[in-house]
Each structure stands twice: as structure tokens, then as C-alpha cells.
Amino acid sequence: PQASPHAGATKSQAPRKPPAGGTKTAQATEWPGSSDGLVWIWDNGNAQNEAPPRPGETNPYSCRGQLHGRARLGPHYELLLDGGSFAADDRAGARIIAACKESNQITVEALVETFAAKQNGPARILSLSENSSERNLTLGQEGGRLLLRFRTGADDPNGTRHEAPVGELAEHSPVHSLLTHRPGDTIGYLNGRETFRSDRFGDLKSWQAMPLNLGDEQGGGRDWRGSLQAIAIYDRFVS
């Protein structure tokens, strides 16, 4: 189906459908398991996609965005990003960064399916970034690996000082990924199994308000071929 250019907060009574591929990585009926610290959420294009209000806000935050290029919604309302991107609304990046800098913690969760076992750039899956050389955090694919770039100081604008592989991705095999961080404690999980742990990443003091993009870099040039759904960003560490 053709997607609306504003995919996100559509209310519907339609029953939940399984993710693309119909594998055992399907979400439980109740997702996310907790809304504690939830600052941004995009389950699928047929979901309400609202984050709880933060201090000073009176209403839930509607997590919307704009489809670019060939990005579209799939048969289960997942994001199909083979040749395009989903750019969150203008407030999203600032909201996420402000909350995470205050707590000095962040967790990023998503259901990820790559359409090609080898992609390079790294190809961007999810980025809080300004352009191809300035970022706070990027989850990308390099070769067949899920890769983390994470800004660790003002002198590390591209987040490459401690660039690290988080785990292996297999073509057309959806995986539940979760990356959680607090200073000195960064852990990655794929399908609930710990695949990465590091004490090299520091605090978030140097992080700046930057846009949130799914599927490509801000300004293009780093396309990722794959699908995304069940995306959640928290301002807390998940133990």
C-alpha cells in the first residue's frame, strides 16, 4: 500500500498483525513492556505512537515523521526503507536528547530486518545525527554486522573513537535489538542475548540536539535496505 507522507499516529481498532517474516521475534501482545522513561516510540504506521508527557507537558507526545524517497509502509505497517528514510518530526531529536542528557542514560530498542547481508557506509538504520560526520548515536550496518557509533566527547563528533560491532545480522531474519547505556556501562542485546558489552563509553554531556532519522543519514547518502518497527527510545538504562 502507498503510505501517507505523514506516517505515525493513526488510531485504529484493527487487530495487531505479526512483523514481516512471521518469525518468533514477533512482539508480545503488550508492547512496550514498560513506559517508564519512554521518550519516543514508533510501533508501526497503524499504531497510536504516543510517548507519555514529560514534566511541563500536559498531553502525550505524538511521535510522527515524514517518509522520504522510496520509503513506505509494508503490509504490516512496518517501515520499508530500501531506498529512502523516515525523518522524525522537528521536535523529536531535541526532546530525546534533552531527556537523555538529564538522566545521562539512553536505551534504543527496535525490530530490525536487513534485506541484504552485506551493506556498507555504514548504512544507517537509526541515527541521532546532523549529517554524515556529526552525530550523537548511530546504529548502522557494516558488512553483515550491526554497528554502534557513539559520541564520547566534543572532540569525537563522528562517534568513531570507540566504534564497535554489536552483533551479526542475517538477510531477511528479523531480530529484536536493544542497546542500553549509562556512563561506563554499554550493553547490546539481539533477541534477548547479550552480544556486546563495553566500559569505554562515557557521559552524554557533549551530546547536542540533532534530528532523529530512520533508514538513512540526515541529507541522504547512507541508505540502508531493510525494515523497521517496534522502535522505542528511553531516557534510562535497562538492567
Coordinates of N, CA and C in Angstrom, one line a residue:
P1 N 0.8 -1.2 0.0 CA 0.0 0.0 0.0 C 0.9 1.2 0.0
Q2 N 0.3 2.3 -0.6 CA 1.0 3.6 -0.6 C 0.9 4.3 0.8
A3 N 1.9 4.7 1.3 CA 1.9 5.4 2.7 C 1.6 6.8 2.6
S4 N 0.9 7.4 3.6 CA 0.8 8.8 3.7 C 2.1 9.4 4.0
P5 N 2.4 10.6 3.5 CA 3.7 11.2 3.8 C 3.9 11.5 5.3
H6 N 2.8 11.5 6.0 CA 2.9 11.7 7.5 C 2.5 10.4 8.1
A7 N 3.4 9.4 8.3 CA 3.1 8.2 8.9 C 3.4 8.2 10.4
G8 N 2.4 7.8 11.2 CA 2.7 7.7 12.6 C 1.6 7.5 13.5
A9 N 0.8 8.6 13.8 CA -0.2 8.5 14.9 C -1.6 8.2 14.4
T10 N -1.8 7.2 13.7 CA -3.1 6.8 13.2 C -3.8 5.9 14.2
K11 N -4.9 6.3 14.6 CA -5.7 5.5 15.6 C -6.5 4.4 14.8
S12 N -6.5 3.2 15.3 CA -7.2 2.1 14.6 C -7.6 1.1 15.6
Q13 N -8.7 0.4 15.3 CA -9.2 -0.7 16.1 C -8.8 -2.1 15.4
A14 N -8.0 -2.0 14.3 CA -7.5 -3.2 13.7 C -6.7 -4.1 14.6
P15 N -6.8 -5.4 14.5 CA -6.0 -6.3 15.3 C -4.5 -6.2 15.0
R16 N -3.7 -6.4 16.0 CA -2.2 -6.4 15.7 C -1.9 -7.5 14.8
K17 N -1.0 -7.2 13.8 CA -0.5 -8.2 12.9 C 0.9 -8.5 13.2
P18 N 1.4 -9.7 12.8 CA 2.8 -10.1 13.1 C 3.7 -9.3 12.2
P19 N 5.0 -9.2 12.6 CA 6.0 -8.5 11.8 C 6.3 -9.2 10.6
A20 N 6.9 -8.5 9.6 CA 7.3 -9.1 8.4 C 8.1 -10.4 8.6
G21 N 7.8 -11.5 7.9 CA 8.6 -12.7 8.1 C 7.9 -13.7 9.0
G22 N 7.0 -13.2 9.9 CA 6.3 -14.1 10.8 C 7.1 -15.0 11.7
T23 N 8.3 -14.5 12.1 CA 9.1 -15.3 12.9 C 8.8 -15.2 14.4
K24 N 9.6 -16.0 15.2 CA 9.3 -16.0 16.6 C 9.8 -14.7 17.3
T25 N 10.3 -13.7 16.5 CA 10.7 -12.4 17.1 C 9.5 -11.5 17.2
A26 N 8.3 -12.0 16.9 CA 7.2 -11.1 17.0 C 7.0 -10.6 18.4
Q27 N 6.6 -9.3 18.5 CA 6.4 -8.7 19.8 C 5.3 -9.4 20.6
A28 N 5.4 -9.4 21.9 CA 4.3 -9.8 22.7 C 3.1 -8.9 22.5
T29 N 1.9 -9.4 23.0 CA 0.7 -8.6 22.8 C 0.8 -7.2 23.4
E30 N 1.4 -7.1 24.6 CA 1.6 -5.8 25.2 C 3.0 -5.4 25.0
W31 N 3.2 -4.3 24.2 CA 4.5 -3.8 23.9 C 4.3 -2.3 23.9
P32 N 5.3 -1.5 24.4 CA 6.4 -2.0 25.2 C 6.0 -2.5 26.6
G33 N 6.9 -3.3 27.2 CA 6.6 -3.8 28.5 C 6.4 -2.8 29.6
S34 N 7.1 -1.6 29.4 CA 7.0 -0.6 30.4 C 7.2 0.8 29.6
S35 N 6.4 1.8 30.1 CA 6.6 3.1 29.5 C 7.4 4.0 30.4
D36 N 8.1 3.4 31.4 CA 8.9 4.2 32.3 C 10.1 4.8 31.5
G37 N 10.2 6.1 31.5 CA 11.4 6.7 30.8 C 11.2 6.7 29.3
L38 N 10.1 6.4 28.7 CA 9.9 6.3 27.3 C 9.7 7.8 26.7
V39 N 10.6 8.1 25.8 CA 10.6 9.5 25.3 C 10.2 9.5 23.8
W40 N 10.3 8.4 23.1 CA 9.9 8.4 21.7 C 9.6 6.9 21.3
I41 N 8.5 6.8 20.5 CA 8.0 5.4 20.2 C 7.4 5.4 18.8
W42 N 7.7 4.4 18.0 CA 7.1 4.2 16.7 C 6.9 2.7 16.6
D43 N 5.7 2.2 16.9 CA 5.5 0.8 16.8 C 5.3 0.4 15.3
N44 N 4.3 1.0 14.7 CA 4.1 0.8 13.3 C 3.2 1.9 12.8
G45 N 3.0 2.0 11.4 CA 2.2 3.1 10.9 C 0.7 3.0 11.1
N46 N 0.3 2.0 11.8 CA -1.2 1.8 12.1 C -1.4 1.9 13.6
A47 N -0.4 2.3 14.4 CA -0.5 2.4 15.8 C -0.6 3.9 16.3
Q48 N -0.9 4.1 17.5 CA -1.1 5.4 18.0 C 0.2 6.2 18.2
N49 N 1.3 5.5 18.6 CA 2.6 6.0 18.6 C 2.7 7.3 19.5
E50 N 2.3 7.2 20.8 CA 2.4 8.3 21.7 C 3.3 8.0 22.9
A51 N 4.2 8.9 23.2 CA 5.0 8.8 24.4 C 4.4 9.6 25.5
P52 N 4.6 9.1 26.8 CA 4.0 9.8 27.9 C 4.5 11.2 28.0
P53 N 3.7 12.1 28.6 CA 4.1 13.5 28.7 C 5.3 13.6 29.7
R54 N 6.2 14.5 29.4 CA 7.3 14.7 30.3 C 7.0 15.9 31.2
P55 N 7.8 16.2 32.3 CA 7.5 17.4 33.1 C 7.3 18.6 32.3
G56 N 6.2 19.4 32.5 CA 5.9 20.6 31.8 C 5.0 20.3 30.6
E57 N 4.8 19.1 30.3 CA 3.9 18.8 29.2 C 2.5 18.3 29.7
T58 N 1.4 18.6 29.1 CA 0.1 18.2 29.6 C -0.5 17.1 28.8
N59 N 0.0 16.8 27.6 CA -0.5 15.8 26.8 C 0.6 14.8 26.3
P60 N 0.2 13.6 26.0 CA 1.2 12.7 25.4 C 1.8 13.3 24.2
Y61 N 3.0 12.8 23.9 CA 3.8 13.4 22.7 C 3.5 12.4 21.5
S62 N 3.0 13.0 20.4 CA 2.7 12.2 19.2 C 3.9 12.1 18.4
C63 N 4.4 10.9 18.2 CA 5.6 10.6 17.5 C 5.4 10.4 16.0
R64 N 5.5 11.5 15.3 CA 5.2 11.4 13.8 C 6.5 11.6 13.0
G65 N 6.4 11.5 11.7 CA 7.6 11.7 10.9 C 7.2 11.8 9.4
Q66 N 8.2 12.0 8.6 CA 8.0 12.2 7.1 C 8.7 11.1 6.4
L67 N 8.1 10.4 5.4 CA 8.7 9.4 4.6 C 9.4 10.2 3.4
H68 N 10.6 9.7 3.1 CA 11.4 10.3 2.0 C 11.8 9.2 1.0
G69 N 12.0 9.7 -0.2 CA 12.4 8.7 -1.3 C 11.5 7.6 -1.5
R70 N 12.0 6.4 -1.5 CA 11.2 5.2 -1.7 C 10.7 4.6 -0.4
A71 N 10.9 5.2 0.7 CA 10.4 4.7 2.0 C 8.9 4.6 2.0
R72 N 8.4 3.6 2.6 CA 6.9 3.3 2.5 C 6.5 2.4 3.7
L73 N 5.3 2.2 3.8 CA 4.8 1.2 4.8 C 4.5 -0.1 4.1
G74 N 4.9 -1.2 4.8 CA 4.7 -2.5 4.3 C 3.3 -3.1 4.6
P75 N 3.1 -4.3 4.3 CA 1.8 -4.9 4.5 C 1.3 -5.0 6.0
H76 N 2.3 -5.0 6.9 CA 2.0 -5.0 8.3 C 2.3 -3.6 8.9
Y77 N 2.3 -2.6 8.1 CA 2.5 -1.2 8.5 C 3.9 -0.9 9.0
E78 N 4.9 -1.9 8.8 CA 6.3 -1.6 9.1 C 6.9 -0.7 8.2
L79 N 8.0 -0.1 8.5 CA 8.7 0.8 7.6 C 9.6 0.0 6.7
L80 N 9.4 0.2 5.4 CA 10.3 -0.4 4.4 C 11.2 0.7 3.9
L81 N 12.5 0.5 4.1 CA 13.5 1.6 3.9 C 14.5 1.3 2.9
D82 N 14.1 0.5 1.9 CA 15.1 0.2 0.8 C 15.1 1.3 -0.2
G83 N 15.8 2.3 0.0 CA 15.9 3.4 -0.9 C 15.2 4.7 -0.4
G84 N 15.2 4.9 0.9 CA 14.5 6.1 1.5 C 14.7 6.1 3.0
S85 N 14.0 7.0 3.6 CA 14.2 7.2 5.1 C 12.9 7.7 5.7
F86 N 12.8 7.6 7.0 CA 11.7 8.2 7.8 C 12.4 9.2 8.7
A87 N 12.0 10.5 8.5 CA 12.6 11.5 9.4 C 11.6 11.9 10.4
A88 N 11.9 11.8 11.7 CA 11.0 12.1 12.8 C 10.7 13.6 12.7
D89 N 9.6 14.1 13.3 CA 9.3 15.5 13.3 C 10.4 16.3 14.0
D90 N 10.3 17.6 13.7 CA 11.4 18.5 14.1 C 11.7 18.6 15.6
R91 N 10.7 18.3 16.4 CA 10.9 18.4 17.9 C 11.5 17.1 18.5
A92 N 11.4 16.0 17.7 CA 11.8 14.7 18.3 C 13.2 14.6 18.8
G93 N 14.2 15.0 18.0 CA 15.6 14.9 18.4 C 15.9 15.7 19.6
A94 N 15.4 16.9 19.7 CA 15.6 17.8 20.8 C 15.0 17.2 22.1
R95 N 13.8 16.6 21.9 CA 13.1 16.0 23.1 C 13.9 14.9 23.6
I96 N 14.3 14.0 22.7 CA 15.1 12.8 23.1 C 16.4 13.2 23.8
I97 N 17.2 14.1 23.2 CA 18.5 14.4 23.7 C 18.4 15.2 25.1
A98 N 17.4 16.1 25.2 CA 17.2 16.8 26.5 C 16.9 15.8 27.6
A99 N 16.1 14.8 27.4 CA 15.7 13.9 28.4 C 16.9 13.0 28.7
C100 N 17.7 12.5 27.7 CA 18.8 11.6 28.0 C 20.0 12.3 28.6
K101 N 20.2 13.6 28.2 CA 21.3 14.3 28.9 C 21.0 14.5 30.3
E102 N 19.7 14.8 30.7 CA 19.3 15.0 32.0 C 19.5 13.7 32.9
S103 N 19.2 12.6 32.3 CA 19.4 11.3 33.1 C 20.8 10.7 32.9
N104 N 21.5 11.1 31.8 CA 22.8 10.6 31.5 C 22.7 9.1 31.1
Q105 N 21.6 8.7 30.6 CA 21.3 7.4 30.2 C 20.5 7.3 28.9
I106 N 20.6 6.2 28.2 CA 19.7 6.1 27.0 C 19.6 4.6 26.7
T107 N 18.4 4.2 26.2 CA 18.2 2.9 25.6 C 17.4 3.0 24.3
V108 N 17.9 2.2 23.3 CA 17.3 2.2 22.0 C 16.9 0.8 21.7
E109 N 15.6 0.6 21.3 CA 15.1 -0.7 21.0 C 14.4 -0.7 19.7
A110 N 14.5 -1.8 18.9 CA 13.9 -1.9 17.6 C 13.8 -3.3 17.1
L111 N 12.9 -3.6 16.2 CA 12.8 -4.8 15.5 C 13.4 -4.6 14.1
V112 N 14.5 -5.2 13.8 CA 15.3 -4.9 12.6 C 15.4 -6.1 11.7
E113 N 15.1 -5.8 10.4 CA 15.3 -6.9 9.4 C 16.1 -6.3 8.2
T114 N 17.2 -6.8 8.0 CA 18.0 -6.4 6.8 C 17.6 -7.2 5.6
F115 N 17.6 -6.5 4.4 CA 17.3 -7.1 3.2 C 18.6 -7.5 2.4
A116 N 19.7 -7.2 2.9 CA 21.0 -7.6 2.3 C 22.0 -7.9 3.3
A117 N 22.7 -9.0 3.2 CA 23.6 -9.4 4.2 C 24.9 -8.6 4.3
K118 N 25.2 -7.9 3.2 CA 26.4 -7.0 3.1 C 25.9 -5.6 2.7
Q119 N 26.1 -4.7 3.7 CA 25.8 -3.3 3.4 C 26.9 -2.5 4.0
N120 N 27.3 -1.3 3.4 CA 28.4 -0.6 3.9 C 28.1 0.9 4.0
G121 N 29.0 1.6 4.7 CA 28.9 3.0 4.8 C 29.3 3.6 6.2
P122 N 29.0 3.1 7.4 CA 27.9 2.0 7.5 C 26.6 2.6 7.0
A123 N 25.7 1.7 6.5 CA 24.4 2.0 6.1 C 23.6 2.3 7.4
R124 N 22.9 3.5 7.4 CA 22.3 3.9 8.7 C 20.9 3.3 8.9
I125 N 20.8 2.7 10.1 CA 19.5 2.1 10.5 C 18.7 3.1 11.4
L126 N 19.4 3.7 12.4 CA 18.8 4.7 13.2 C 19.9 5.7 13.7
S127 N 19.6 6.9 13.5 CA 20.7 7.9 13.8 C 20.1 9.2 14.5
L128 N 20.7 9.6 15.5 CA 20.6 10.9 16.1 C 21.8 11.7 15.6
S129 N 21.6 12.4 14.4 CA 22.8 12.9 13.8 C 22.4 14.2 13.0
E130 N 23.4 15.0 12.7 CA 23.3 16.2 11.9 C 23.6 16.0 10.5
N131 N 24.6 15.2 10.2 CA 25.0 14.9 8.8 C 25.9 13.6 8.9
S132 N 26.6 13.3 7.8 CA 27.4 12.1 7.7 C 28.6 12.1 8.6
S133 N 29.0 13.2 9.2 CA 30.2 13.3 10.1 C 29.9 13.9 11.5
E134 N 28.7 14.2 11.8 CA 28.4 14.7 13.1 C 27.2 14.0 13.7
R135 N 27.4 13.3 14.8 CA 26.3 12.5 15.4 C 26.4 12.4 16.9
N136 N 25.3 12.0 17.5 CA 25.3 11.6 18.9 C 25.4 10.1 19.0
L137 N 24.5 9.4 18.2 CA 24.5 8.0 18.2 C 24.0 7.5 16.8
T138 N 24.5 6.4 16.4 CA 24.1 5.8 15.1 C 24.1 4.2 15.3
L139 N 23.0 3.6 15.0 CA 23.0 2.1 14.8 C 23.0 1.9 13.3
G140 N 24.0 1.2 12.7 CA 24.1 1.0 11.3 C 24.5 -0.4 11.0
Q141 N 24.6 -0.7 9.7 CA 25.1 -2.0 9.3 C 26.3 -1.8 8.4
E142 N 27.4 -2.5 8.9 CA 28.7 -2.5 8.1 C 29.0 -4.0 7.8
G143 N 29.0 -4.3 6.5 CA 29.1 -5.7 6.2 C 27.8 -6.4 6.6
G144 N 27.9 -7.5 7.4 CA 26.8 -8.2 8.0 C 26.6 -7.9 9.5
R145 N 27.2 -6.9 10.0 CA 27.2 -6.6 11.4 C 26.4 -5.3 11.8
L146 N 25.7 -5.4 12.9 CA 25.1 -4.2 13.5 C 26.2 -3.4 14.2
L147 N 26.3 -2.2 13.8 CA 27.5 -1.4 14.3 C 27.0 -0.2 15.1
L148 N 27.7 0.1 16.2 CA 27.4 1.3 17.0 C 28.5 2.4 16.8
R149 N 28.0 3.6 16.6 CA 28.8 4.8 16.7 C 28.2 5.7 17.8
F150 N 29.0 6.2 18.6 CA 28.5 6.8 19.9 C 29.5 7.9 20.2
R151 N 29.0 9.2 20.3 CA 29.8 10.3 20.6 C 30.2 10.2 22.1
T152 N 31.6 10.3 22.3 CA 32.1 10.2 23.6 C 32.8 11.5 24.1
G153 N 32.7 12.6 23.3 CA 33.2 13.9 23.7 C 33.2 14.9 22.6
A154 N 33.4 16.1 22.9 CA 33.3 17.2 21.8 C 34.3 17.0 20.8
D155 N 35.4 16.3 21.1 CA 36.5 16.1 20.1 C 36.3 14.8 19.3
D156 N 35.1 14.2 19.4 CA 34.7 12.9 18.7 C 33.4 13.1 18.0
P157 N 33.3 14.1 17.1 CA 31.9 14.5 16.6 C 31.3 13.4 15.7
N158 N 32.1 12.5 15.1 CA 31.5 11.4 14.3 C 31.3 10.1 15.1
G159 N 31.7 10.1 16.4 CA 31.4 8.9 17.2 C 32.2 7.7 16.8
T160 N 33.4 7.9 16.2 CA 34.1 6.8 15.7 C 35.3 6.3 16.6
R161 N 35.5 7.1 17.7 CA 36.6 6.7 18.6 C 36.5 5.3 19.1
H162 N 35.3 4.9 19.5 CA 35.0 3.6 20.1 C 34.0 2.9 19.2
E163 N 34.0 3.1 17.9 CA 33.0 2.4 17.0 C 33.1 0.9 17.3
A164 N 32.0 0.2 17.4 CA 32.0 -1.2 17.8 C 30.9 -2.0 17.2
P165 N 31.2 -3.2 16.8 CA 30.1 -4.1 16.3 C 29.3 -4.6 17.5
V166 N 28.0 -4.7 17.3 CA 27.1 -5.1 18.4 C 26.7 -6.6 18.2
G167 N 26.6 -7.0 16.9 CA 26.1 -8.4 16.7 C 26.0 -8.6 15.2
E168 N 25.7 -9.9 14.8 CA 25.5 -10.3 13.4 C 24.1 -10.1 13.0
L169 N 23.9 -9.7 11.7 CA 22.6 -9.6 11.1 C 22.6 -10.6 9.9
A170 N 21.4 -11.3 9.8 CA 21.3 -12.2 8.6 C 20.1 -11.8 7.7
E171 N 20.3 -11.9 6.5 CA 19.4 -11.4 5.5 C 18.0 -12.0 5.7
H172 N 17.0 -11.1 5.7 CA 15.5 -11.5 5.9 C 15.3 -12.3 7.2
S173 N 16.0 -12.0 8.2 CA 15.8 -12.6 9.5 C 15.7 -11.6 10.6
P174 N 14.4 -11.2 10.9 CA 14.2 -10.1 11.9 C 14.8 -10.4 13.2
V175 N 15.4 -9.4 13.8 CA 16.0 -9.5 15.2 C 15.5 -8.4 16.1
H176 N 15.3 -8.7 17.3 CA 14.9 -7.7 18.3 C 16.3 -7.2 18.9
S177 N 16.6 -5.9 18.6 CA 17.8 -5.3 19.1 C 17.5 -4.4 20.2
L178 N 18.4 -4.3 21.2 CA 18.3 -3.4 22.3 C 19.7 -3.0 22.7
L179 N 19.9 -1.7 22.7 CA 21.2 -1.1 23.1 C 20.9 -0.2 24.3
T180 N 21.6 -0.4 25.4 CA 21.4 0.4 26.6 C 22.7 0.9 27.2
H181 N 22.6 2.2 27.7 CA 23.9 2.8 28.1 C 23.7 3.7 29.3
R182 N 24.7 3.6 30.2 CA 25.0 4.6 31.2 C 26.5 4.8 31.3
P183 N 27.0 5.9 31.8 CA 28.5 6.0 31.7 C 29.2 4.8 32.2
G184 N 30.1 4.3 31.4 CA 30.9 3.2 31.8 C 30.3 1.8 31.7
D185 N 29.1 1.8 31.1 CA 28.3 0.5 31.0 C 27.4 0.6 29.8
T186 N 27.8 0.0 28.7 CA 27.1 0.0 27.5 C 26.9 -1.5 27.0
I187 N 25.7 -1.9 26.8 CA 25.4 -3.3 26.6 C 24.5 -3.4 25.4
G188 N 24.7 -4.4 24.5 CA 23.9 -4.7 23.3 C 23.3 -6.0 23.4
Y189 N 22.0 -6.2 23.0 CA 21.3 -7.5 23.0 C 20.7 -7.7 21.7
L190 N 20.7 -8.9 21.2 CA 20.0 -9.3 20.0 C 19.1 -10.5 20.4
N191 N 17.8 -10.4 20.2 CA 16.9 -11.4 20.6 C 17.1 -11.9 22.1
G192 N 17.3 -10.9 22.9 CA 17.5 -11.1 24.4 C 18.8 -11.7 24.8
R193 N 19.7 -11.9 23.9 CA 21.0 -12.5 24.2 C 22.1 -11.4 24.2
E194 N 22.8 -11.2 25.2 CA 23.9 -10.2 25.3 C 24.9 -10.5 24.2
T195 N 25.2 -9.5 23.4 CA 26.2 -9.7 22.3 C 27.3 -8.7 22.4
F196 N 27.2 -7.7 23.2 CA 28.2 -6.7 23.3 C 28.2 -6.0 24.6
R197 N 29.4 -5.7 25.2 CA 29.5 -5.0 26.5 C 30.8 -4.2 26.4
S198 N 30.7 -3.0 26.9 CA 31.9 -2.1 26.9 C 31.8 -1.1 28.1
D199 N 33.0 -0.8 28.6 CA 33.0 0.3 29.6 C 33.8 1.5 29.1
R200 N 33.9 1.6 27.8 CA 34.7 2.7 27.2 C 33.9 4.0 26.9
F201 N 32.6 3.8 26.9 CA 31.7 5.0 26.5 C 31.4 5.8 27.8
G202 N 31.5 7.1 27.7 CA 31.3 8.0 28.8 C 30.0 8.6 28.9
D203 N 29.9 9.8 29.5 CA 28.6 10.5 29.7 C 28.1 11.2 28.4
L204 N 27.0 11.8 28.5 CA 26.3 12.4 27.4 C 26.4 13.9 27.3
K205 N 27.4 14.5 28.1 CA 27.5 15.9 28.2 C 27.8 16.6 26.9
S206 N 28.4 16.0 26.0 CA 28.8 16.6 24.7 C 27.7 16.4 23.7
W207 N 26.6 15.7 24.0 CA 25.6 15.5 23.0 C 24.8 16.8 22.7
Q208 N 24.4 16.9 21.5 CA 23.7 18.1 21.1 C 22.3 17.7 20.5
A209 N 21.4 18.6 20.4 CA 20.1 18.4 19.8 C 20.3 18.1 18.3
M210 N 20.0 16.9 17.9 CA 20.1 16.6 16.5 C 18.9 15.8 16.0
P211 N 18.6 15.8 14.7 CA 17.4 15.1 14.2 C 17.5 13.6 14.4
L212 N 16.3 13.0 14.5 CA 16.2 11.5 14.5 C 15.8 11.1 13.1
N213 N 16.6 10.2 12.6 CA 16.3 9.6 11.2 C 16.4 8.1 11.3
L214 N 15.5 7.5 10.5 CA 15.5 6.0 10.4 C 15.7 5.7 8.9
G215 N 16.7 4.9 8.7 CA 16.9 4.3 7.3 C 17.9 5.1 6.5
D216 N 18.3 6.2 6.8 CA 19.4 7.0 6.1 C 19.9 8.1 6.9
E217 N 21.0 8.7 6.5 CA 21.6 9.8 7.2 C 20.8 11.1 6.9
Q218 N 20.9 12.0 7.8 CA 20.3 13.4 7.5 C 21.0 13.9 6.3
G219 N 20.2 14.2 5.2 CA 20.8 14.7 4.0 C 21.0 13.6 3.0
G220 N 20.8 12.4 3.3 CA 21.0 11.2 2.4 C 22.4 10.7 2.2
G221 N 22.5 9.8 1.4 CA 23.9 9.2 1.0 C 24.3 8.0 1.8
R222 N 23.5 7.6 2.8 CA 23.9 6.4 3.6 C 22.7 5.4 3.7
D223 N 22.0 5.1 2.5 CA 20.8 4.3 2.5 C 21.1 2.9 3.2
W224 N 20.0 2.5 3.9 CA 20.0 1.1 4.4 C 18.8 0.4 3.8
R225 N 19.0 -0.9 3.4 CA 18.0 -1.7 2.8 C 17.5 -2.6 3.9
G226 N 16.3 -2.3 4.4 CA 15.7 -3.2 5.4 C 14.4 -2.7 5.9
S227 N 13.9 -3.3 7.0 CA 12.6 -2.9 7.5 C 12.8 -2.7 9.0
L228 N 11.9 -1.7 9.6 CA 12.0 -1.4 11.0 C 10.5 -1.3 11.5
Q229 N 10.4 -1.7 12.8 CA 9.2 -1.5 13.5 C 9.5 -1.7 15.0
A230 N 8.5 -1.4 15.9 CA 8.7 -1.6 17.3 C 9.9 -0.8 17.8
I231 N 10.0 0.5 17.5 CA 11.1 1.3 17.8 C 10.8 2.1 19.1
A232 N 11.6 2.1 20.1 CA 11.4 2.8 21.3 C 12.7 3.4 21.8
I233 N 12.7 4.6 22.3 CA 13.9 5.2 22.9 C 13.5 5.7 24.3
Y234 N 14.3 5.3 25.3 CA 14.1 5.6 26.7 C 15.3 6.5 27.2
D235 N 15.0 7.2 28.3 CA 16.0 8.0 28.9 C 16.5 7.3 30.2
R236 N 16.6 6.0 30.1 CA 17.0 5.2 31.3 C 17.8 4.0 30.8
F237 N 18.6 3.5 31.7 CA 19.4 2.2 31.5 C 18.5 1.1 31.8
V238 N 18.5 0.0 31.0 CA 17.7 -1.2 31.2 C 18.6 -2.3 31.7
S239 N 18.4 -2.7 32.9 CA 19.3 -3.7 33.5 C 19.0 -5.1 33.1

